[in-house]
Amino acid sequence: MSSSYGRYNSQSYAPSAPELPPPSNHTPLNNNYTQTSPPNSNYNNYYSYAHVSSSGYPPPSNFPQGTNPDVIRSFQMVDRDRSGFIDDRELQQALSSSFHNFNLRTIRLLIFLFKHPQESLTIGPKEFTELWSCLGHWRGIFERYDKDRSGKIDPLELRDALYGIGYAVPASVLQLLLSKYSDGSSRRVELGFDSFVECGMIIKGLTDKFKVKDKRYSGSATLSYDEFMSMVLPFLVSYD
């Protein structure tokens, strides 16, 4: 199996967005995403099981050091059973109050990508903070490449955005990806923020998984059938 990585050379396989692009001259649509500094993105090493304090809330120590109190409050407000973990609908509520009205399909994909491998489709304080920071990066990318300030990303803007963060996606692949969001009419597909994040995470996630197998970064890798299916299917299954 072979592929082209474009200009993307990162050695990190954590489920996160690339660094923010240079600042845009445009005024951001929503500044809430800048509320917290990105925590350490070493995803494989930072996870630990959450504990719940006597007050019923996950104590602040379960959040990465320096987490903005607004992020902590966003988690606590939706963790109604005080378990220290939130499910898809609770995450949807938390993110919709600050970023965008995410659909459940995107929410469930994000949980799948960020959750600890041994956990069900829930995330704890540390995963939530990492996800919040990741979405802040994606929001910056979205706003930079939404050139007409429509609040939507059209196919050309999506192509430029992916190329700008290092993914030279072939036109045929881009068309196939966009068909996922078509309503069946002849109208041009335009992506809201949640669908844009979903597209970006699919491209980045599959590229990162491929790169794990392509240890020489040659653009080619040998995969078994089981490895291929395990790599691709999580990004294809319906999370509705």
XYZ file of C-alpha atoms in Angstrom:
240
model
C 0.000 0.000 0.000
C 1.315 3.404 -0.843
C 0.334 6.951 -0.161
C 1.600 10.515 -0.197
C 1.872 12.527 2.983
C 2.144 15.860 1.243
C 4.273 18.177 3.350
C 3.315 16.733 6.724
C 6.373 15.570 8.660
C 5.243 15.441 12.295
C 6.382 12.483 14.379
C 3.404 12.831 16.737
C 0.572 10.331 16.493
C -1.611 11.860 19.215
C -5.156 12.659 18.109
C -4.653 16.387 17.878
C -4.623 19.118 15.309
C -1.410 20.594 13.896
C -0.104 23.840 15.327
C -2.126 26.947 14.581
C -1.315 28.661 11.297
C 0.044 32.220 11.327
C -2.525 34.738 12.590
C -5.159 35.892 10.139
C -6.154 39.497 9.543
C -9.787 38.491 9.964
C -11.651 38.971 13.221
C -12.413 35.530 14.711
C -16.032 34.432 14.754
C -15.754 33.103 18.280
C -12.975 33.791 20.735
C -13.982 31.183 23.325
C -11.515 28.690 21.925
C -8.606 30.766 23.180
C -9.574 30.341 26.822
C -6.974 27.735 27.663
C -3.383 27.034 26.726
C -2.770 23.675 25.041
C -1.713 21.054 27.596
C 1.043 18.546 27.069
C -0.061 16.521 24.041
C 1.777 13.302 24.956
C -1.512 11.421 24.873
C -0.125 7.967 25.483
C 1.566 8.960 28.727
C -0.761 11.425 30.374
C -3.817 9.258 31.009
C -4.791 8.227 34.506
C -8.139 7.183 35.899
C -10.224 9.996 37.346
C -11.220 10.048 40.976
C -14.207 11.867 42.338
C -13.891 14.188 45.317
C -16.254 14.271 48.291
C -18.050 17.225 46.676
C -19.020 14.996 43.775
C -16.852 16.789 41.193
C -13.596 15.493 39.723
C -10.941 17.401 41.696
C -8.894 19.971 39.732
C -5.802 17.753 40.082
C -7.356 15.400 37.518
C -7.135 18.175 34.928
C -3.732 19.034 33.370
C -1.866 21.671 35.309
C -2.785 25.164 34.173
C -6.191 24.198 32.766
C -8.390 27.261 32.541
C -11.161 27.228 35.195
C -13.742 27.796 32.454
C -12.771 24.455 30.894
C -13.071 22.712 34.254
C -16.482 24.283 34.847
C -17.647 23.248 31.369
C -16.857 19.626 32.227
C -18.403 19.758 35.691
C -21.628 21.366 34.497
C -22.435 18.442 32.193
C -21.128 15.617 34.415
C -24.501 15.243 36.069
C -23.870 11.916 37.789
C -20.503 13.171 39.139
C -18.802 10.044 37.815
C -15.733 11.875 36.529
C -16.592 10.813 32.970
C -18.945 12.265 30.368
C -20.766 10.525 27.530
C -21.594 11.641 24.009
C -24.623 13.784 24.815
C -22.911 15.441 27.767
C -19.898 16.239 25.595
C -22.192 17.576 22.894
C -23.737 19.959 25.414
C -20.353 21.092 26.751
C -18.865 21.805 23.337
C -21.993 23.376 21.873
C -21.915 26.062 24.558
C -18.490 27.308 23.451
C -17.607 26.052 19.976
C -20.436 24.925 17.739
C -23.593 22.847 17.773
C -21.855 19.541 17.049
C -23.852 16.655 15.653
C -23.642 13.354 17.511
C -21.801 11.615 14.663
C -18.860 13.995 15.051
C -19.054 13.865 18.848
C -18.867 10.072 18.879
C -15.940 10.044 16.477
C -14.096 12.517 18.716
C -14.769 10.395 21.794
C -13.520 7.304 19.966
C -10.302 9.088 19.004
C -9.624 10.602 22.431
C -10.857 8.017 24.896
C -8.568 5.617 26.682
C -8.468 2.329 24.719
C -9.788 0.347 27.699
C -12.732 2.641 28.362
C -16.188 2.731 26.813
C -17.327 5.728 24.761
C -16.742 8.217 27.566
C -13.941 10.655 28.370
C -12.517 11.995 31.621
C -11.101 15.387 32.624
C -7.724 14.968 30.929
C -9.167 13.741 27.650
C -11.729 16.542 27.754
C -8.986 19.146 28.205
C -6.952 17.660 25.364
C -10.028 17.613 23.124
C -10.883 21.215 24.043
C -7.386 22.349 23.090
C -7.505 20.328 19.870
C -10.764 21.975 18.834
C -9.252 25.367 19.550
C -6.532 24.620 17.001
C -9.073 23.431 14.461
C -11.180 26.541 15.055
C -8.184 28.728 14.230
C -7.607 26.780 11.017
C -11.294 26.962 10.101
C -11.452 30.720 10.573
C -8.280 31.331 8.611
C -9.454 29.414 5.551
C -13.079 30.547 5.628
C -12.026 33.285 3.245
C -15.505 34.632 2.526
C -16.460 34.633 6.238
C -19.575 32.599 5.480
C -19.172 30.353 8.499
C -18.853 27.428 6.060
C -15.931 25.766 4.303
C -16.437 25.039 0.608
C -14.438 22.419 -1.369
C -11.723 24.855 -2.460
C -11.333 26.226 1.051
C -11.152 22.671 2.420
C -8.450 21.773 -0.109
C -6.453 24.865 0.836
C -6.928 24.272 4.563
C -5.722 20.673 4.390
C -2.776 21.667 2.204
C -1.987 24.519 4.571
C -1.562 22.113 7.491
C 0.455 19.683 5.432
C -1.948 17.301 3.684
C -1.771 17.368 -0.118
C -4.996 15.390 -0.567
C -5.610 14.240 -4.171
C -8.722 15.699 -5.790
C -10.292 12.249 -6.125
C -9.887 11.562 -2.403
C -11.214 14.995 -1.512
C -14.273 14.436 -3.699
C -14.897 11.067 -2.072
C -14.602 12.608 1.387
C -16.984 15.447 0.551
C -19.564 13.017 -0.829
C -20.109 11.908 2.770
C -21.718 15.302 3.448
C -23.770 15.654 0.258
C -27.562 15.824 0.529
C -27.916 14.084 -2.820
C -28.641 17.250 -4.748
C -26.390 19.031 -7.214
C -25.662 21.816 -4.755
C -22.057 22.449 -3.766
C -21.143 20.841 -0.456
C -20.280 23.307 2.292
C -19.047 22.208 5.705
C -19.878 23.665 9.083
C -17.249 23.592 11.803
C -18.204 20.152 13.115
C -18.049 18.525 9.666
C -14.785 20.333 8.948
C -13.312 18.923 12.167
C -14.568 15.466 11.227
C -12.930 15.686 7.782
C -9.682 16.922 9.255
C -9.584 14.227 11.920
C -10.256 11.501 9.348
C -7.439 12.706 7.076
C -5.024 13.231 9.955
C -6.008 10.039 11.760
C -5.616 7.773 8.750
C -2.369 9.468 7.724
C -0.908 9.077 11.198
C -1.884 5.410 11.360
C -0.343 4.808 7.930
C 2.851 6.550 8.994
C 3.218 4.146 11.921
C 3.582 1.368 9.330
C 5.688 3.436 6.952
C 8.695 3.662 9.268
C 10.981 5.029 6.516
C 8.462 7.706 5.502
C 8.719 6.531 1.910
C 5.017 6.793 1.132
C 4.653 3.008 1.001
C 3.847 0.399 3.631
C 3.064 -3.297 3.837
C -0.077 -4.154 5.789
C -1.851 -7.382 6.589
C -5.566 -7.626 5.892
C -6.371 -7.433 9.610
C -4.146 -4.387 10.072
C -5.743 -2.635 7.137
C -9.275 -3.292 8.344
C -8.439 -2.252 11.900
C -6.870 0.946 10.589
C -9.660 2.035 8.272
C -12.937 0.759 9.709
C -13.055 3.019 12.816
C -13.167 6.020 10.467
C -15.860 4.503 8.235
C -18.402 3.122 10.679
C -21.470 5.225 11.396
C -21.479 6.913 14.797
C -25.079 8.108 14.421
